[in-house]
Amino acid sequence: MYRPDLSPVGDSLALSSLVAALPLLTLFVLLGGLRLKAHWAGLASLGVAVGVAVAAYDMPVGLALLAGTEGAAFGLFPIMWIVLAALWVYQLTVHSGRFEDLRRAFDLVSGDARVQALIIAFCFGALLEALAGFGAPVAITGVMLMAVGFTPVRAAVTVLVANTAPVAFGAIATPIITAGSLTKIPYEDIGAYVGRQTPLLALFVPLLLVALVDGVRGIRQTWPVAVVCGVAFAVAQFVSATYISVELTDIIASLVALAAVVLFLRVWRPEPMPEPDPDPGAGADDGPRAEREGVPWRRVLMAFLPYLVVIGVFSVAKLWDPAKEFLADTDVEVSWPGLDGEVLTAAGEPSSTTVYVFPWLSSPGSLLLLCGVLVAAVYRIRPWDACRELVRTVVTLRWALLTVASVLALAYVMNLSGQTITIGTWIAGAGAAFAFLSPVLGWLGTAVTGSDTSANALFATLQQTAAQKADLDPTLLVAANTSGGVVGKMISPQNLTIAATAVGMLGREAELFRKAIGWSVVLLLMLCVLVFLQSHALSGMLP
């Protein structure tokens, strides 16, 4: 049986850590430096991970390859299965024409560009992040802001900054579920910890958005509605993550924030913005504003139907005990052939990672597929057309499927060979100070891979190991990795490219990066301080 050695290179933990970090360094250099496409960078880094496992850690070639296959399987199902089903539901709304009604309904709430940023980029963007994630909210809300009069630069930067607070619970909490699966910490516990971190960021993001749209004047004139939006989202995110459902957290928070803004605007209106600056380089909203045509309430209700169906289905599946128990009983545990029983942990115990859980019915992706079938039936979309949209979604995601599969394969090889625990043990030498640095890993991982899920796949086990060695709360640091990722997404090359493509700025990603990097670093420092305090003076605010 294979048992990892923590210091296989020169019997030195530091030197072994440097060698163990080669797959991650390869990924960062290929993506961030050479700007190689994510799927090729992932595959190349996977090759390096297998090479390190075999050459430095003496892991049998067969076991290293099998570890990669299990990781790839987990990356495809349930992780990308969730994304695929969520995007399919969205495509059904576009195919039916209901999405245009939804856009016009938002435009009717307020014609003020600063409020539009809150409604579309923050609230609706969070709802899209909850259902799909992986760049979909940036692309969709960027186009919507352009449709209501934003210039390309302003629209792109606004949606990039808005796509922060909801990322941790995005795609039906896929990043948190992934972290729980890899560390064996109940994902509900991780979600509850994250629910004590990202809501504090959500308090500030709406104020940043109105500042991006209209500077200091925007904050002075619209701070009441921005505060209402941020507080409503933060409170709903905390309550849902702690007491209701981790999977439904962003759906609930986005709808509560949207309702709070709409209701608040019935009793309060901001001072109107002056005429827009004619200079597009200034980032003003100088495009022609979309016509505000009336939308009957029935059509508005039908436009929101998919999201109401998702809430209903997930509420039954996650909150009604008989349904929850039935779905849990359908999970199939698969002892990975050739791997299970052949790998030990560094402590000499049988590894539980070699048992693959196949949640064919209980997976959020399967529940979203059911939602899509219901939506297609109500919208009277022909089965052939619905299937065609599903195939089109698969084709659209083909490179994302390969990317996530390769990154998860990389994570499994590093975890089972001992590379991750070597790095974690070495980093833990920082002691209590590691709590401050913990979010930086998640930030870096998401900035490079473009996915908080991938960042957790890379670093969740490392955070857990480092926490145990430094006598810190492992759940806190795994949550910090997830929360750190939310502020790294706005500067990831993939997200920048998606935003630039959506608003017609392809090739100008560097311009967007310069505008977003400052906000990303400021929010990261806030999070680092918060996690450090939670590990000591503010430990009482944790579950």
mmCIF file of N, CA and C in Angstrom, residues 1 6 175 183 250 258 271 279 307 313 378 494:
data_model
loop_
_atom_site.group_PDB
_atom_site.id
_atom_site.type_symbol
_atom_site.label_atom_id
_atom_site.label_comp_id
_atom_site.label_asym_id
_atom_site.label_seq_id
_atom_site.Cartn_x
_atom_site.Cartn_y
_atom_site.Cartn_z
ATOM 1 N N MET A 1 0.846 -1.199 0.000
ATOM 2 C CA MET A 1 0.000 0.000 0.000
ATOM 3 C C MET A 1 0.877 1.243 0.000
ATOM 4 N N LEU A 6 6.167 12.907 3.829
ATOM 5 C CA LEU A 6 6.056 14.356 3.852
ATOM 6 C C LEU A 6 7.321 15.054 3.381
ATOM 7 N N PRO A 175 -18.624 25.748 -5.088
ATOM 8 C CA PRO A 175 -17.304 25.860 -4.447
ATOM 9 C C PRO A 175 -17.278 25.276 -3.032
ATOM 10 N N THR A 183 -12.237 17.805 1.746
ATOM 11 C CA THR A 183 -11.709 17.833 3.115
ATOM 12 C C THR A 183 -12.485 16.935 4.070
ATOM 13 N N ASP A 250 -27.529 32.138 -2.204
ATOM 14 C CA ASP A 250 -27.473 33.279 -3.122
ATOM 15 C C ASP A 250 -28.814 33.560 -3.786
ATOM 16 N N LEU A 258 -33.215 42.365 -4.056
ATOM 17 C CA LEU A 258 -33.988 42.965 -5.144
ATOM 18 C C LEU A 258 -35.324 43.500 -4.627
ATOM 19 N N GLU A 271 -31.671 61.885 -6.138
ATOM 20 C CA GLU A 271 -31.633 63.048 -7.012
ATOM 21 C C GLU A 271 -31.261 62.587 -8.414
ATOM 22 N N ASP A 279 -18.150 62.374 -23.405
ATOM 23 C CA ASP A 279 -16.871 61.730 -23.689
ATOM 24 C C ASP A 279 -16.918 60.271 -23.248
ATOM 25 N N TYR A 307 -36.747 30.958 -11.925
ATOM 26 C CA TYR A 307 -36.082 31.139 -10.640
ATOM 27 C C TYR A 307 -37.008 30.774 -9.487
ATOM 28 N N VAL A 313 -38.244 23.804 -5.994
ATOM 29 C CA VAL A 313 -37.700 22.446 -6.061
ATOM 30 C C VAL A 313 -36.611 22.248 -5.015
ATOM 31 N N VAL A 378 -43.948 24.533 -18.975
ATOM 32 C CA VAL A 378 -44.785 25.715 -18.764
ATOM 33 C C VAL A 378 -44.626 26.705 -19.912
ATOM 34 N N GLN A 494 -9.827 34.804 -17.300
ATOM 35 C CA GLN A 494 -11.031 34.270 -17.933
ATOM 36 C C GLN A 494 -12.207 35.214 -17.765
#
